[in-house]
Amino acid sequence: MGISYQILNQNGLYFLTFQVVGWADVFSRKDYRDIIIDSFTHCRKNKGLLLYAYVIMTNHVHVIMQSKKNNLSDIVRDLKKYTSKEILKSIANNKKESRKGWLNMIFQYYGKFNKRVGNIQFWTHDNHAVELYNNEMIDSRLNYIHENPVKAGWVINPEDYLYSSARNYAELESLIEIDLI
């Protein structure tokens, strides 16, 4: 991969997208979305993550984030590694998961083409990192993140979607604390 869409400035403010391999709709289940939420909270409390915005869609997550400790790549790596292991474990142990075989087939298919992950892969390796240099870029990405559930037809107003920081910005009860821009 070239240097475009990589985190070059470890202290910079970035818009990132974490995509499930094969666009598998894993996050249509609450249990798996909650693993992401818990990991965001852990990284904020213990790793110096500044989380300014997020939305969890069915097969990808958009965020605006930064690191207090000049190590954003490390935080992203650790977050994706941990959530991957926990979600895969949760799928395997979930007796009610009707899509278990299908999901494992997708994850194994992508894993066999990637030497870095062993035999199973959950996230794609690309994060489509875009450094946000000015207020226009920040506002554009913030609106994009919060409008995702509206464009998907799930809610009428961005703040109506529970798994989004739009609720934080609307000063409504939310699942996690974030760092407001």
Short mmCIF file of C-alpha atoms in Angstrom, two decimals:
data_model
loop_
_atom_site.label_atom_id
_atom_site.label_comp_id
_atom_site.label_asym_id
_atom_site.label_seq_id
_atom_site.Cartn_x
_atom_site.Cartn_y
_atom_site.Cartn_z
CA MET A 1 0.00 0.00 0.00
CA GLY A 2 1.27 3.51 -0.79
CA ILE A 3 1.34 6.32 1.73
CA SER A 4 -2.06 7.74 0.80
CA TYR A 5 -4.75 7.12 3.39
CA GLN A 6 -2.21 6.22 6.08
CA ILE A 7 -1.74 7.84 9.47
CA LEU A 8 1.44 9.84 8.89
CA ASN A 9 1.01 12.46 11.62
CA GLN A 10 0.64 10.41 14.82
CA ASN A 11 -0.70 13.43 16.69
CA GLY A 12 -3.05 14.56 13.91
CA LEU A 13 -6.82 14.62 13.86
CA TYR A 14 -8.12 11.85 11.57
CA PHE A 15 -11.28 10.58 9.97
CA LEU A 16 -11.04 6.79 9.72
CA THR A 17 -13.23 3.95 8.52
CA PHE A 18 -12.96 0.44 9.94
CA GLN A 19 -14.58 -2.00 7.52
CA VAL A 20 -15.54 -5.63 8.12
CA VAL A 21 -14.12 -7.94 5.42
CA GLY A 22 -16.62 -8.78 2.70
CA TRP A 23 -18.88 -6.02 4.00
CA ALA A 24 -20.41 -8.66 6.30
CA ASP A 25 -23.26 -7.18 8.34
CA VAL A 26 -21.90 -8.15 11.74
CA PHE A 27 -23.04 -5.04 13.60
CA SER A 28 -26.69 -5.73 12.95
CA ARG A 29 -26.44 -7.46 16.36
CA LYS A 30 -26.26 -5.39 19.57
CA ASP A 31 -23.70 -7.66 21.26
CA TYR A 32 -21.10 -6.95 18.60
CA ARG A 33 -21.78 -3.19 18.53
CA ASP A 34 -21.32 -3.13 22.30
CA ILE A 35 -17.84 -4.62 21.95
CA ILE A 36 -16.88 -1.61 19.83
CA ILE A 37 -18.42 0.80 22.36
CA ASP A 38 -16.58 -0.87 25.26
CA SER A 39 -13.30 -0.75 23.36
CA PHE A 40 -13.72 2.97 22.60
CA THR A 41 -14.29 3.60 26.31
CA HIS A 42 -11.24 1.55 27.29
CA CYS A 43 -9.00 3.32 24.79
CA ARG A 44 -10.19 6.73 25.99
CA LYS A 45 -9.51 5.85 29.63
CA ASN A 46 -6.29 3.88 29.24
CA LYS A 47 -4.55 4.62 25.94
CA GLY A 48 -4.91 8.37 25.43
CA LEU A 49 -7.55 8.19 22.69
CA LEU A 50 -9.47 11.35 21.92
CA LEU A 51 -12.72 10.21 20.29
CA TYR A 52 -14.56 13.13 18.70
CA ALA A 53 -17.18 11.33 16.63
CA TYR A 54 -18.31 7.84 15.72
CA VAL A 55 -21.07 5.86 14.10
CA ILE A 56 -21.41 2.09 14.03
CA MET A 57 -23.15 0.89 10.88
CA THR A 58 -23.91 -2.76 10.07
CA ASN A 59 -20.56 -3.49 8.42
CA HIS A 60 -18.29 -0.54 9.13
CA VAL A 61 -17.45 2.10 11.71
CA HIS A 62 -16.60 5.74 11.01
CA VAL A 63 -14.66 7.79 13.56
CA ILE A 64 -12.90 11.07 14.07
CA MET A 65 -10.06 10.53 16.51
CA GLN A 66 -6.71 11.70 17.74
CA SER A 67 -4.09 10.55 20.25
CA LYS A 68 -2.92 12.46 23.32
CA LYS A 69 0.30 10.43 23.27
CA ASN A 70 1.43 10.78 19.64
CA ASN A 71 0.63 7.11 18.90
CA LEU A 72 -2.63 7.02 16.93
CA SER A 73 -1.49 4.09 14.76
CA ASP A 74 -0.81 2.02 17.88
CA ILE A 75 -4.24 2.80 19.31
CA VAL A 76 -5.98 1.90 16.04
CA ARG A 77 -3.96 -1.33 15.77
CA ASP A 78 -4.77 -2.34 19.35
CA LEU A 79 -8.44 -1.40 19.03
CA LYS A 80 -8.88 -3.40 15.83
CA LYS A 81 -6.92 -6.38 17.17
CA TYR A 82 -8.89 -6.52 20.42
CA THR A 83 -12.33 -5.99 18.84
CA SER A 84 -11.57 -8.56 16.16
CA LYS A 85 -10.69 -11.22 18.73
CA GLU A 86 -13.64 -10.39 20.99
CA ILE A 87 -16.21 -10.27 18.18
CA LEU A 88 -14.99 -13.52 16.65
CA LYS A 89 -15.09 -15.16 20.09
CA SER A 90 -18.58 -13.76 20.71
CA ILE A 91 -19.83 -15.10 17.36
CA ALA A 92 -18.36 -18.53 18.10
CA ASN A 93 -19.93 -18.68 21.58
CA ASN A 94 -23.31 -17.21 20.66
CA LYS A 95 -25.76 -20.12 20.50
CA LYS A 96 -28.43 -17.82 19.01
CA GLU A 97 -26.21 -16.62 16.14
CA SER A 98 -27.97 -18.05 13.09
CA ARG A 99 -25.31 -16.69 10.70
CA LYS A 100 -22.32 -18.31 12.42
CA GLY A 101 -21.37 -20.64 9.54
CA TRP A 102 -21.84 -17.97 6.90
CA LEU A 103 -19.82 -15.38 8.85
CA ASN A 104 -17.00 -17.83 9.54
CA MET A 105 -16.89 -18.73 5.85
CA ILE A 106 -16.40 -15.05 4.98
CA PHE A 107 -13.75 -14.48 7.66
CA GLN A 108 -11.83 -17.64 6.67
CA TYR A 109 -12.00 -16.76 2.97
CA TYR A 110 -10.36 -13.38 3.57
CA GLY A 111 -7.93 -14.81 6.12
CA LYS A 112 -6.44 -17.32 3.68
CA PHE A 113 -5.25 -14.50 1.41
CA ASN A 114 -3.55 -12.56 4.18
CA LYS A 115 -0.38 -13.90 5.78
CA ARG A 116 -0.54 -11.35 8.63
CA VAL A 117 -3.75 -12.66 10.22
CA GLY A 118 -3.38 -16.42 10.25
CA ASN A 119 -6.44 -18.23 8.94
CA ILE A 120 -9.24 -15.81 9.82
CA GLN A 121 -9.67 -12.07 9.24
CA PHE A 122 -12.34 -9.72 10.62
CA TRP A 123 -11.32 -6.16 9.68
CA THR A 124 -9.81 -5.01 6.41
CA HIS A 125 -6.32 -3.59 6.87
CA ASP A 126 -7.10 -0.27 5.22
CA ASN A 127 -8.52 2.41 7.52
CA HIS A 128 -8.94 5.05 4.81
CA ALA A 129 -7.27 7.58 7.12
CA VAL A 130 -7.83 11.22 6.16
CA GLU A 131 -6.11 13.89 8.24
CA LEU A 132 -8.46 16.77 8.99
CA TYR A 133 -6.57 20.03 8.61
CA ASN A 134 -9.24 22.69 8.91
CA ASN A 135 -12.73 23.39 10.22
CA GLU A 136 -14.36 22.83 6.82
CA MET A 137 -12.92 19.31 6.63
CA ILE A 138 -13.88 18.59 10.24
CA ASP A 139 -17.46 19.81 9.76
CA SER A 140 -17.82 17.87 6.52
CA ARG A 141 -16.68 14.56 8.05
CA LEU A 142 -18.64 15.13 11.26
CA ASN A 143 -21.83 15.66 9.25
CA TYR A 144 -21.02 12.64 7.06
CA ILE A 145 -20.64 10.42 10.13
CA HIS A 146 -23.84 11.60 11.76
CA GLU A 147 -25.91 11.47 8.56
CA ASN A 148 -24.97 7.82 7.81
CA PRO A 149 -27.96 6.27 9.67
CA VAL A 150 -30.29 8.85 8.11
CA LYS A 151 -29.07 8.03 4.60
CA ALA A 152 -29.46 4.33 5.40
CA GLY A 153 -33.12 5.02 6.20
CA TRP A 154 -32.88 3.86 9.81
CA VAL A 155 -33.76 7.16 11.48
CA ILE A 156 -35.15 10.53 10.51
CA ASN A 157 -32.78 12.58 12.65
CA PRO A 158 -29.09 11.75 13.28
CA GLU A 159 -29.50 12.02 17.06
CA ASP A 160 -32.17 9.28 16.99
CA TYR A 161 -29.54 6.62 16.24
CA LEU A 162 -28.23 5.17 19.51
CA TYR A 163 -24.82 4.03 18.19
CA SER A 164 -23.64 7.46 17.09
CA SER A 165 -22.01 10.47 18.66
CA ALA A 166 -24.79 12.60 17.17
CA ARG A 167 -26.55 11.99 20.49
CA ASN A 168 -23.60 13.50 22.38
CA TYR A 169 -23.62 16.61 20.19
CA ALA A 170 -27.40 16.94 20.66
CA GLU A 171 -26.82 16.73 24.44
CA LEU A 172 -28.96 13.59 24.72
CA GLU A 173 -28.29 10.49 26.80
CA SER A 174 -25.59 8.53 25.00
CA LEU A 175 -23.81 5.20 25.30
CA ILE A 176 -20.33 6.63 25.90
CA GLU A 177 -18.53 9.84 26.61
CA ILE A 178 -16.71 11.44 23.74
CA ASP A 179 -14.44 14.45 23.34
CA LEU A 180 -16.53 17.19 21.72
CA ILE A 181 -14.87 19.12 18.92
#
